[in-house]
Amino acid sequence: MTATLHYPKDVAAALKGADTLLLLASKATWESGWAEQLLPEDLSAICTRMRKGAEPGDMGTVVSNAGGPLDRIHVAVLPTATSRHNSASRAESISRAAKGKLKKGTCTVLLALDHDDHVEAAVAAVARTLHIYSRKTGGKKVSCKVNILATHASGAVIPVPSYAQELASMVRRVGELVDMPTAELNTADFVTHAKATVAGLRNVSVKVIVGEALERDGLGGIYGVGKAAVVPPRLLILDYKPAKAKGHVALVGKGVVYDTGGLNIKVGGSMSTMKADMGGAAATLGAFRLLAATGCKKRITALCPLAENAVDAHSYRPDDILLMHSGHTVEINNTDAEGRLLLGDAVSYAARVFKPDCIIDAATLTGAQLVATGHIHAAVVSNREGLEQLAVREGRRTGDLCHPLPFVPEFYKSEFASEVADFRNSVKDRMNAQSSCAAQFVYNHIDDLNVPWLHIDLAGPAHRADRGTGFGVALMAAVAAKADGDILTA
């Protein structure tokens, strides 16, 4: 399906030519007479009858009706209240209600929101259900025009700002990249797509370090992981420098375009879906584009270490020792703990070469993240309480939910002890806070610099139900834009 998003200014324009109508509102808003104020009498009467007796449950419920003045009408009754670790925008419920409902022709989505500030999360929630990537054959291609209109319970229209529109576009773009198989998205392809994504933006430069040049530049982690692949590893660097920049943030995203596990090969079907192991790099690219395209006042440097963890005579081995950009040596005890090697190099390069005020990294780093915080919340680890709290707040606001894990170097450094190197790349005890330990490994490469750092493990939310979600774009961009002053020192 090819879907295009549109943002009409009023209800009449939104409904014009509509084949499908999806209305989403909390139970309390429905009961306030929202539909009666918003819709023509014939449509409001149908919707009122449809929702009669519908209860939202924990996550919302949808009642569908074929026929009548439109081909199909969907009425979503969402929970009136949300818990404190959820988003007040009800973004997750909106996504669940919209999934599979916007299929062809002109589809109109009417959203009732409690506050203007919810529009960003709500629009992104709809966008993430409109997947771009498909290689299905047979039948004719279906196109879909999606009109999105947000209002208050009173019926007053909430404008969708250009930032939210750009966010929706990037959520879909990042989801597309995550969905692409490695045969179509190797490390070189990722760079090509990245260049196309930022093409035409002002004040943006692109640099790529490829293959053996990585080793010459001290990036032994990235090179070691990717050197066995047919297409060499590389470090993609995007730099946005506005005039008179007010602050500087580095974004870093893990870009393992495929993860076989290396010589410690993944078994038992666990290799499937590893095309999505570049979800952090994709989110970083999307956040960079969002910030640069909407005129962020800060300098934003994005680094995407890209590699395929392949099996070949040149594969890095258990017992090998890699020299990292930080100057630390790492004894390999698990070639399937490769993403942290990419991140360790890239955060060190970001900190030592670019010297930003703050570093934010994102990665599909650990399966243990799903055990710790689940499919919907990312896990965050930070050496600054202010950054951690900012991430949680912005996660609730944007709908990219996250939850903090412990940052306790004195508890976790010993997990990586090595007799022959500065440390190993994987833990001794897999039952000891795996996700925090993985983050600790990354931090080990910048712990001597005391740079404010936030780590986002989005293994669960980046790829759900076999589709990329675009998770991380909104969160990374929001934190980057607001990470200032006391937030970086607290």
CSV table of C-alpha atoms in Angstrom, one decimal:
chain,number,residue,atom,x,y,z
A,1,MET,CA,0.0,0.0,0.0
A,2,THR,CA,1.1,3.5,-0.8
A,3,ALA,CA,-0.2,6.0,1.7
A,4,THR,CA,0.2,9.8,1.7
A,5,LEU,CA,-0.5,11.9,4.7
A,6,HIS,CA,-2.5,15.1,4.6
A,7,TYR,CA,-3.5,17.6,7.3
A,8,PRO,CA,-6.7,19.4,6.4
A,9,LYS,CA,-7.7,22.6,8.3
A,10,ASP,CA,-11.3,21.7,9.1
A,11,VAL,CA,-13.8,18.9,9.3
A,12,ALA,CA,-15.5,19.6,6.0
A,13,ALA,CA,-12.1,19.4,4.2
A,14,ALA,CA,-11.2,16.2,6.1
A,15,LEU,CA,-14.4,14.5,5.2
A,16,LYS,CA,-14.5,15.5,1.6
A,17,GLY,CA,-14.4,12.4,-0.6
A,18,ALA,CA,-13.8,10.1,2.3
A,19,ASP,CA,-14.3,6.4,1.8
A,20,THR,CA,-13.2,5.4,5.3
A,21,LEU,CA,-13.7,7.2,8.6
A,22,LEU,CA,-11.8,6.4,11.8
A,23,LEU,CA,-12.8,8.3,14.9
A,24,LEU,CA,-10.7,8.1,18.0
A,25,ALA,CA,-11.7,9.6,21.4
A,26,SER,CA,-11.7,8.7,25.0
A,27,LYS,CA,-14.9,7.4,26.6
A,28,ALA,CA,-15.4,10.6,28.5
A,29,THR,CA,-15.0,12.7,25.3
A,30,TRP,CA,-17.5,10.5,23.4
A,31,GLU,CA,-20.0,11.0,26.2
A,32,SER,CA,-19.5,14.7,26.1
A,33,GLY,CA,-21.1,14.9,22.7
A,34,TRP,CA,-17.9,15.3,20.7
A,35,ALA,CA,-19.2,13.5,17.6
A,36,GLU,CA,-22.5,15.4,17.6
A,37,GLN,CA,-20.6,18.7,17.6
A,38,LEU,CA,-18.1,17.6,15.0
A,39,LEU,CA,-19.9,15.6,12.4
A,40,PRO,CA,-22.9,16.1,10.0
A,41,GLU,CA,-26.1,14.8,11.6
A,42,ASP,CA,-26.3,11.5,9.6
A,43,LEU,CA,-22.7,10.5,10.4
A,44,SER,CA,-22.9,11.5,14.1
A,45,ALA,CA,-26.1,9.5,14.5
A,46,ILE,CA,-24.4,6.4,13.1
A,47,CYS,CA,-21.3,6.8,15.2
A,48,THR,CA,-23.4,7.4,18.4
A,49,ARG,CA,-25.3,4.1,17.7
A,50,MET,CA,-22.0,2.3,17.0
A,51,ARG,CA,-20.3,3.3,20.2
A,52,LYS,CA,-23.3,2.6,22.4
A,53,GLY,CA,-22.3,0.1,25.1
A,54,ALA,CA,-18.7,0.0,23.9
A,55,GLU,CA,-16.2,-0.1,26.8
A,56,PRO,CA,-12.6,0.9,26.3
A,57,GLY,CA,-11.1,-1.8,28.5
A,58,ASP,CA,-7.4,-1.3,29.3
A,59,MET,CA,-6.2,-0.3,25.8
A,60,GLY,CA,-9.3,0.8,23.9
A,61,THR,CA,-11.8,-1.0,21.7
A,62,VAL,CA,-12.9,-0.5,18.0
A,63,VAL,CA,-16.4,-1.0,16.6
A,64,SER,CA,-16.6,-1.2,12.8
A,65,ASN,CA,-19.5,-0.8,10.4
A,66,ALA,CA,-19.6,-1.4,6.6
A,67,GLY,CA,-22.1,0.5,4.5
A,68,GLY,CA,-24.0,3.7,5.1
A,69,PRO,CA,-22.8,7.0,3.8
A,70,LEU,CA,-19.2,5.7,3.7
A,71,ASP,CA,-17.7,2.4,2.7
A,72,ARG,CA,-16.5,1.8,6.3
A,73,ILE,CA,-16.7,3.6,9.6
A,74,HIS,CA,-14.5,2.7,12.6
A,75,VAL,CA,-15.3,4.1,16.1
A,76,ALA,CA,-12.5,3.8,18.6
A,77,VAL,CA,-13.4,4.2,22.3
A,78,LEU,CA,-10.1,4.8,24.2
A,79,PRO,CA,-9.5,4.8,27.9
A,80,THR,CA,-10.3,8.0,29.7
A,81,ALA,CA,-7.4,7.7,32.1
A,82,THR,CA,-3.8,6.5,31.7
A,83,SER,CA,-1.4,5.2,34.3
A,84,ARG,CA,1.7,7.2,35.2
A,85,HIS,CA,4.1,5.2,33.1
A,86,ASN,CA,1.9,5.6,30.0
A,87,SER,CA,1.6,8.6,27.7
A,88,ALA,CA,-1.3,10.9,28.4
A,89,SER,CA,-1.8,11.2,24.7
A,90,ARG,CA,-2.9,7.5,24.6
A,91,ALA,CA,-0.5,7.0,21.7
A,92,GLU,CA,-0.3,3.2,22.0
A,93,SER,CA,-4.0,2.9,22.1
A,94,ILE,CA,-4.3,5.1,19.0
A,95,SER,CA,-1.8,2.9,17.1
A,96,ARG,CA,-3.6,-0.3,18.1
A,97,ALA,CA,-7.0,1.2,17.0
A,98,ALA,CA,-5.6,2.5,13.7
A,99,LYS,CA,-3.7,-0.6,12.7
A,100,GLY,CA,-5.2,-2.2,9.6
A,101,LYS,CA,-8.1,0.3,9.3
A,102,LEU,CA,-6.6,2.7,6.7
A,103,LYS,CA,-6.4,0.6,3.6
A,104,LYS,CA,-7.5,2.3,0.4
A,105,GLY,CA,-9.1,5.3,-1.2
A,106,THR,CA,-9.5,8.4,1.0
A,107,CYS,CA,-9.3,7.7,4.7
A,108,THR,CA,-10.1,10.3,7.3
A,109,VAL,CA,-8.8,10.1,10.8
A,110,LEU,CA,-10.5,12.3,13.4
A,111,LEU,CA,-8.6,12.4,16.8
A,112,ALA,CA,-10.1,13.9,19.9
A,113,LEU,CA,-7.2,15.0,22.1
A,114,ASP,CA,-7.1,16.4,25.7
A,115,HIS,CA,-4.3,18.9,25.0
A,116,ASP,CA,-2.6,20.6,22.1
A,117,ASP,CA,0.7,19.0,23.3
A,118,HIS,CA,-0.7,15.6,22.5
A,119,VAL,CA,-0.9,16.2,18.7
A,120,GLU,CA,2.7,15.2,18.0
A,121,ALA,CA,2.4,11.8,19.7
A,122,ALA,CA,-1.1,11.1,18.2
A,123,VAL,CA,-0.1,11.9,14.6
A,124,ALA,CA,3.1,9.8,15.0
A,125,ALA,CA,1.0,6.9,16.4
A,126,VAL,CA,-1.2,6.9,13.3
A,127,ALA,CA,1.8,7.2,11.0
A,128,ARG,CA,3.6,4.2,12.4
A,129,THR,CA,0.7,2.0,11.3
A,130,LEU,CA,1.1,3.1,7.7
A,131,HIS,CA,4.0,0.9,6.6
A,132,ILE,CA,5.9,1.7,3.5
A,133,TYR,CA,8.0,-1.3,2.7
A,134,SER,CA,6.5,-4.2,0.8
A,135,ARG,CA,7.7,-6.8,-1.8
A,136,LYS,CA,4.3,-8.5,-2.2
A,137,THR,CA,3.4,-9.4,-5.8
A,138,GLY,CA,0.1,-10.1,-7.5
A,139,GLY,CA,-3.0,-7.9,-7.7
A,140,LYS,CA,-3.0,-4.2,-8.3
A,141,LYS,CA,-1.1,-1.7,-6.2
A,142,VAL,CA,-3.4,0.0,-3.7
A,143,SER,CA,-2.9,3.7,-2.8
A,144,CYS,CA,-4.4,5.5,0.1
A,145,LYS,CA,-4.8,9.2,1.0
A,146,VAL,CA,-5.0,9.7,4.8
A,147,ASN,CA,-6.4,12.9,6.2
A,148,ILE,CA,-5.6,13.5,9.8
A,149,LEU,CA,-7.5,16.1,11.8
A,150,ALA,CA,-7.1,16.6,15.6
A,151,THR,CA,-9.6,18.5,17.7
A,152,HIS,CA,-10.4,19.2,21.4
A,153,ALA,CA,-13.5,17.6,22.9
A,154,SER,CA,-15.3,20.9,22.1
A,155,GLY,CA,-14.7,20.3,18.4
A,156,ALA,CA,-12.1,23.1,18.2
A,157,VAL,CA,-9.4,22.1,15.7
A,158,ILE,CA,-5.9,21.6,16.9
A,159,PRO,CA,-3.4,22.5,14.2
A,160,VAL,CA,-0.8,19.9,13.3
A,161,PRO,CA,2.5,21.9,13.3
A,162,SER,CA,5.2,21.3,10.7
A,163,TYR,CA,7.4,19.6,13.3
A,164,ALA,CA,4.7,16.9,13.9
A,165,GLN,CA,4.2,16.5,10.2
A,166,GLU,CA,8.0,16.0,9.7
A,167,LEU,CA,8.0,13.6,12.6
A,168,ALA,CA,5.3,11.5,11.1
A,169,SER,CA,7.2,11.3,7.8
A,170,MET,CA,10.4,10.2,9.6
A,171,VAL,CA,8.6,7.6,11.7
A,172,ARG,CA,7.4,6.0,8.5
A,173,ARG,CA,10.8,6.3,6.8
A,174,VAL,CA,12.6,4.7,9.8
A,175,GLY,CA,10.1,1.9,9.9
A,176,GLU,CA,10.7,1.3,6.2
A,177,LEU,CA,14.5,1.0,6.7
A,178,VAL,CA,14.1,-1.4,9.6
A,179,ASP,CA,11.8,-3.5,7.4
A,180,MET,CA,14.2,-3.8,4.5
A,181,PRO,CA,16.2,-7.1,4.3
A,182,THR,CA,19.9,-6.9,4.2
A,183,ALA,CA,20.0,-7.9,0.6
A,184,GLU,CA,18.5,-4.4,0.0
A,185,LEU,CA,20.1,-2.6,2.9
A,186,ASN,CA,23.8,-3.5,3.4
A,187,THR,CA,26.2,-0.9,5.0
A,188,ALA,CA,26.7,0.9,1.6
A,189,ASP,CA,23.0,0.9,0.9
A,190,PHE,CA,22.3,2.5,4.3
A,191,VAL,CA,24.7,5.3,3.5
A,192,THR,CA,23.0,5.8,0.2
A,193,HIS,CA,19.6,6.0,1.9
A,194,ALA,CA,20.9,8.3,4.5
A,195,LYS,CA,22.3,10.7,1.9
A,196,ALA,CA,19.0,10.7,0.1
A,197,THR,CA,17.2,11.4,3.4
A,198,VAL,CA,19.2,14.5,4.2
A,199,ALA,CA,19.6,15.7,0.6
A,200,GLY,CA,18.6,19.4,0.2
A,201,LEU,CA,19.0,20.2,3.9
A,202,ARG,CA,21.0,23.4,4.7
A,203,ASN,CA,24.1,23.3,6.8
A,204,VAL,CA,24.5,19.5,6.6
A,205,SER,CA,27.7,17.7,5.7
A,206,VAL,CA,28.3,14.0,5.3
A,207,LYS,CA,31.5,12.0,5.9
A,208,VAL,CA,32.0,8.2,5.6
A,209,ILE,CA,34.9,6.2,6.9
A,210,VAL,CA,35.1,2.8,5.1
A,211,GLY,CA,36.8,-0.6,5.6
A,212,GLU,CA,40.4,-0.6,6.5
A,213,ALA,CA,40.4,3.2,7.1
A,214,LEU,CA,38.4,2.4,10.2
A,215,GLU,CA,41.3,0.5,11.6
A,216,ARG,CA,43.7,3.2,10.6
A,217,ASP,CA,41.5,5.7,12.5
A,218,GLY,CA,41.5,3.6,15.6
A,219,LEU,CA,38.0,2.2,15.2
A,220,GLY,CA,39.0,-1.4,15.9
A,221,GLY,CA,35.6,-2.4,17.2
A,222,ILE,CA,33.6,-1.4,14.1
A,223,TYR,CA,36.2,-2.9,11.8
A,224,GLY,CA,36.6,-6.1,13.8
A,225,VAL,CA,32.9,-6.8,13.8
A,226,GLY,CA,32.3,-6.0,10.1
A,227,LYS,CA,35.5,-7.1,8.4
A,228,ALA,CA,34.2,-10.5,7.4
A,229,ALA,CA,31.3,-9.2,5.4
A,230,VAL,CA,31.3,-8.9,1.6
A,231,VAL,CA,30.3,-5.2,2.0
A,232,PRO,CA,32.8,-3.5,4.3
A,233,PRO,CA,31.8,-1.8,7.6
A,234,ARG,CA,31.8,2.0,7.8
A,235,LEU,CA,31.1,4.9,10.1
A,236,LEU,CA,28.6,7.4,8.7
A,237,ILE,CA,28.9,10.9,10.1
A,238,LEU,CA,26.2,13.5,9.5
A,239,ASP,CA,26.9,17.0,10.8
A,240,TYR,CA,24.3,19.8,11.0
A,241,LYS,CA,25.8,23.2,11.9
A,242,PRO,CA,23.4,26.1,12.1
A,243,ALA,CA,24.7,29.6,12.2
A,244,LYS,CA,25.5,30.6,15.8
A,245,ALA,CA,24.7,27.2,17.2
A,246,LYS,CA,23.5,27.2,20.8
A,247,GLY,CA,24.9,23.9,22.1
A,248,HIS,CA,26.0,20.7,20.5
A,249,VAL,CA,24.6,17.2,20.8
A,250,ALA,CA,25.9,14.0,19.3
A,251,LEU,CA,23.5,11.2,18.4
A,252,VAL,CA,24.9,7.7,17.9
A,253,GLY,CA,23.0,4.7,16.5
A,254,LYS,CA,24.0,1.0,16.3
A,255,GLY,CA,23.8,-0.1,12.7
A,256,VAL,CA,24.3,-3.8,12.5
A,257,VAL,CA,22.6,-4.4,9.2
A,258,TYR,CA,22.5,-8.2,9.9
A,259,ASP,CA,23.5,-10.1,13.0
A,260,THR,CA,24.3,-13.8,12.5
A,261,GLY,CA,25.9,-13.8,15.9
A,262,GLY,CA,29.3,-14.2,14.2
A,263,LEU,CA,31.2,-17.4,15.1
A,264,ASN,CA,29.1,-17.7,18.2
A,265,ILE,CA,26.3,-18.1,15.7
A,266,LYS,CA,22.7,-17.6,16.6
A,267,VAL,CA,20.8,-20.9,16.7
A,268,GLY,CA,17.2,-22.2,17.1
A,269,GLY,CA,15.6,-19.6,14.9
A,270,SER,CA,17.0,-16.7,16.9
A,271,MET,CA,18.7,-15.3,13.8
A,272,SER,CA,15.4,-14.4,12.2
A,273,THR,CA,14.5,-10.7,12.2
A,274,MET,CA,18.1,-9.7,12.7
A,275,LYS,CA,17.7,-7.4,9.7
A,276,ALA,CA,16.2,-5.1,12.3
A,277,ASP,CA,19.4,-4.8,14.3
A,278,MET,CA,20.1,-1.5,12.7
A,279,GLY,CA,17.0,0.1,14.4
A,280,GLY,CA,19.2,2.4,16.5
A,281,ALA,CA,21.0,3.8,13.4
A,282,ALA,CA,17.7,4.2,11.5
A,283,ALA,CA,16.2,6.1,14.5
A,284,THR,CA,19.3,8.3,14.7
A,285,LEU,CA,19.1,9.2,11.0
A,286,GLY,CA,15.4,10.0,11.4
A,287,ALA,CA,16.0,12.2,14.5
A,288,PHE,CA,18.9,14.0,12.7
A,289,ARG,CA,16.7,14.7,9.7
A,290,LEU,CA,13.8,15.9,12.0
A,291,LEU,CA,16.0,18.3,13.9
A,292,ALA,CA,17.9,19.7,10.9
A,293,ALA,CA,14.7,20.0,8.7
A,294,THR,CA,12.8,21.9,11.4
A,295,GLY,CA,15.6,24.4,12.2
A,296,CYS,CA,17.1,23.2,15.4
A,297,LYS,CA,19.3,25.9,17.0
A,298,LYS,CA,21.9,23.4,18.2
A,299,ARG,CA,24.6,21.7,16.3
A,300,ILE,CA,23.7,18.0,15.8
A,301,THR,CA,26.3,15.4,14.9
A,302,ALA,CA,24.9,11.9,14.1
A,303,LEU,CA,27.2,8.9,14.0
A,304,CYS,CA,26.0,5.6,12.6
A,305,PRO,CA,28.6,2.7,12.9
A,306,LEU,CA,27.5,0.2,10.3
A,307,ALA,CA,28.5,-3.4,10.0
A,308,GLU,CA,27.3,-6.9,9.1
A,309,ASN,CA,28.2,-9.4,11.7
A,310,ALA,CA,28.9,-12.2,9.2
A,311,VAL,CA,30.6,-15.6,9.3
A,312,ASP,CA,33.7,-16.0,7.1
A,313,ALA,CA,37.3,-17.0,7.3
A,314,HIS,CA,38.0,-13.4,8.3
A,315,SER,CA,35.5,-13.3,11.1
A,316,TYR,CA,36.7,-12.0,14.5
A,317,ARG,CA,36.9,-14.8,17.0
A,318,PRO,CA,36.4,-15.5,20.6
A,319,ASP,CA,39.8,-14.9,22.3
A,320,ASP,CA,40.7,-12.1,19.8
A,321,ILE,CA,41.7,-8.8,21.4
A,322,LEU,CA,40.4,-5.6,19.7
A,323,LEU,CA,42.0,-2.2,20.2
A,324,MET,CA,39.1,0.3,20.5
A,325,HIS,CA,39.0,4.0,19.7
A,326,SER,CA,39.1,4.8,23.4
A,327,GLY,CA,42.5,3.1,23.6
A,328,HIS,CA,41.1,0.3,25.7
A,329,THR,CA,41.7,-3.3,24.6
A,330,VAL,CA,38.8,-5.8,24.6
A,331,GLU,CA,39.0,-9.6,24.8
A,332,ILE,CA,36.2,-11.1,22.8
A,333,ASN,CA,34.3,-13.8,24.7
A,334,ASN,CA,31.1,-13.6,22.7
A,335,THR,CA,31.0,-12.5,19.0
A,336,ASP,CA,27.2,-12.1,19.4
A,337,ALA,CA,27.8,-9.2,21.8
A,338,GLU,CA,28.9,-7.1,18.8
A,339,GLY,CA,26.7,-4.0,18.9
A,340,ARG,CA,28.4,-2.7,22.0
A,341,LEU,CA,31.7,-2.8,20.2
A,342,LEU,CA,30.3,-0.5,17.4
A,343,LEU,CA,28.8,1.8,20.0
A,344,GLY,CA,31.9,1.9,22.2
A,345,ASP,CA,33.9,3.1,19.2
A,346,ALA,CA,31.3,5.5,18.0
A,347,VAL,CA,30.7,7.2,21.3
A,348,SER,CA,34.4,7.5,21.9
A,349,TYR,CA,34.9,9.1,18.5
A,350,ALA,CA,31.9,11.4,19.1
A,351,ALA,CA,33.3,12.5,22.4
A,352,ARG,CA,37.0,12.8,21.6
A,353,VAL,CA,36.7,14.2,18.0
A,354,PHE,CA,33.6,16.4,18.2
A,355,LYS,CA,33.5,17.2,21.9
A,356,PRO,CA,29.7,17.7,22.2
A,357,ASP,CA,27.9,18.9,25.3
A,358,CYS,CA,26.0,15.6,25.4
A,359,ILE,CA,25.9,12.2,23.8
A,360,ILE,CA,22.7,10.2,23.2
A,361,ASP,CA,23.0,6.6,21.8
A,362,ALA,CA,20.3,4.3,20.6
A,363,ALA,CA,20.6,0.6,19.9
A,364,THR,CA,18.7,-2.7,19.6
A,365,LEU,CA,21.3,-3.9,22.1
A,366,THR,CA,19.9,-6.6,24.3
A,367,GLY,CA,17.2,-9.2,24.3
A,368,ALA,CA,17.2,-8.6,28.1
A,369,GLN,CA,15.7,-5.2,27.5
A,370,LEU,CA,12.4,-6.9,26.6
A,371,VAL,CA,12.6,-8.8,29.9
A,372,ALA,CA,13.3,-5.6,31.8
A,373,THR,CA,10.9,-3.1,30.3
A,374,GLY,CA,8.9,-5.0,27.6
A,375,HIS,CA,7.8,-4.5,24.1
A,376,ILE,CA,6.5,-0.9,24.4
A,377,HIS,CA,9.0,0.9,26.8
A,378,ALA,CA,12.6,1.3,25.8
A,379,ALA,CA,15.2,1.1,28.6
A,380,VAL,CA,17.4,4.1,29.3
A,381,VAL,CA,20.6,4.3,31.3
A,382,SER,CA,22.4,7.6,32.0
A,383,ASN,CA,25.2,9.1,34.0
A,384,ARG,CA,23.1,12.2,34.6
A,385,GLU,CA,19.9,12.1,36.6
A,386,GLY,CA,18.6,15.1,34.8
A,387,LEU,CA,19.0,13.4,31.4
A,388,GLU,CA,17.3,10.3,32.6
A,389,GLN,CA,14.4,12.3,33.9
A,390,LEU,CA,14.2,14.3,30.7
A,391,ALA,CA,14.1,11.1,28.7
A,392,VAL,CA,11.2,9.7,30.8
A,393,ARG,CA,9.2,12.9,30.5
A,394,GLU,CA,9.8,13.3,26.8
A,395,GLY,CA,8.9,9.6,26.3
A,396,ARG,CA,5.5,10.2,27.8
A,397,ARG,CA,5.0,13.4,25.9
A,398,THR,CA,6.0,12.0,22.5
A,399,GLY,CA,4.6,8.5,22.9
A,400,ASP,CA,8.1,6.9,22.6
A,401,LEU,CA,7.9,5.5,26.1
A,402,CYS,CA,11.0,4.6,28.1
A,403,HIS,CA,11.9,3.6,31.7
A,404,PRO,CA,15.2,3.9,33.5
A,405,LEU,CA,17.5,1.1,34.5
A,406,PRO,CA,20.3,1.3,37.1
A,407,PHE,CA,23.5,3.2,36.4
A,408,VAL,CA,26.0,1.7,38.9
A,409,PRO,CA,29.5,1.3,37.4
A,410,GLU,CA,30.9,0.0,40.7
A,411,PHE,CA,28.4,-3.0,40.5
A,412,TYR,CA,28.9,-3.8,36.8
A,413,LYS,CA,32.4,-3.2,35.7
A,414,SER,CA,33.7,-6.4,37.3
A,415,GLU,CA,31.3,-8.4,34.9
A,416,PHE,CA,33.8,-7.6,32.1
A,417,ALA,CA,37.0,-8.5,33.9
A,418,SER,CA,39.7,-10.1,31.7
A,419,GLU,CA,43.1,-11.6,32.5
A,420,VAL,CA,44.7,-10.4,29.3
A,421,ALA,CA,42.9,-7.2,28.2
A,422,ASP,CA,41.3,-4.2,29.8
A,423,PHE,CA,38.0,-6.0,29.7
A,424,ARG,CA,35.9,-8.5,27.9
A,425,ASN,CA,32.9,-7.7,25.7
A,426,SER,CA,30.3,-9.9,27.5
A,427,VAL,CA,29.3,-10.5,31.1
A,428,LYS,CA,30.3,-13.3,33.3
A,429,ASP,CA,26.8,-13.5,34.9
A,430,ARG,CA,23.9,-13.2,32.4
A,431,MET,CA,21.5,-12.9,35.4
A,432,ASN,CA,23.1,-9.7,36.7
A,433,ALA,CA,21.3,-6.8,35.1
A,434,GLN,CA,22.3,-7.6,31.5
A,435,SER,CA,20.9,-4.5,29.9
A,436,SER,CA,22.6,-2.2,32.4
A,437,CYS,CA,25.8,-4.1,32.0
A,438,ALA,CA,25.7,-3.7,28.2
A,439,ALA,CA,25.2,0.0,28.6
A,440,GLN,CA,28.1,0.0,31.1
A,441,PHE,CA,30.4,-1.5,28.5
A,442,VAL,CA,29.5,1.4,26.1
A,443,TYR,CA,30.1,3.9,28.9
A,444,ASN,CA,33.5,2.3,29.7
A,445,HIS,CA,34.8,4.0,26.6
A,446,ILE,CA,34.0,7.5,27.7
A,447,ASP,CA,34.0,7.2,31.5
A,448,ASP,CA,37.2,9.2,31.7
A,449,LEU,CA,35.7,12.2,30.0
A,450,ASN,CA,32.7,12.9,32.3
A,451,VAL,CA,30.5,13.8,29.3
A,452,PRO,CA,26.7,13.7,29.8
A,453,TRP,CA,25.5,10.5,28.2
A,454,LEU,CA,22.1,8.8,27.7
A,455,HIS,CA,21.8,5.3,26.4
A,456,ILE,CA,18.5,4.0,24.8
A,457,ASP,CA,18.0,0.3,24.4
A,458,LEU,CA,15.1,0.0,22.0
A,459,ALA,CA,15.4,-3.7,21.1
A,460,GLY,CA,11.7,-4.3,21.9
A,461,PRO,CA,9.9,-1.2,20.7
A,462,ALA,CA,11.9,-0.7,17.4
A,463,HIS,CA,10.5,-3.9,15.8
A,464,ARG,CA,7.1,-5.3,16.8
A,465,ALA,CA,4.9,-7.8,15.2
A,466,ASP,CA,7.5,-8.2,12.4
A,467,ARG,CA,7.4,-4.6,11.4
A,468,GLY,CA,9.6,-1.6,12.0
A,469,THR,CA,7.8,1.0,14.2
A,470,GLY,CA,9.9,4.1,13.8
A,471,PHE,CA,10.4,4.2,17.5
A,472,GLY,CA,13.2,6.4,18.8
A,473,VAL,CA,12.9,9.3,16.3
A,474,ALA,CA,10.6,11.4,18.5
A,475,LEU,CA,12.5,10.5,21.8
A,476,MET,CA,16.0,11.2,20.5
A,477,ALA,CA,15.0,14.5,18.8
A,478,ALA,CA,13.1,15.8,21.9
A,479,VAL,CA,15.8,15.0,24.3
A,480,ALA,CA,18.5,16.4,22.1
A,481,ALA,CA,16.5,19.7,21.7
A,482,LYS,CA,15.9,20.1,25.4
A,483,ALA,CA,19.2,18.8,27.0
A,484,ASP,CA,20.6,22.0,28.4
A,485,GLY,CA,21.9,23.6,31.6
A,486,ASP,CA,20.9,22.0,34.8
A,487,ILE,CA,19.7,18.9,33.0
A,488,LEU,CA,23.3,18.1,32.0
A,489,THR,CA,24.7,18.7,35.4
A,490,ALA,CA,22.1,17.1,37.6
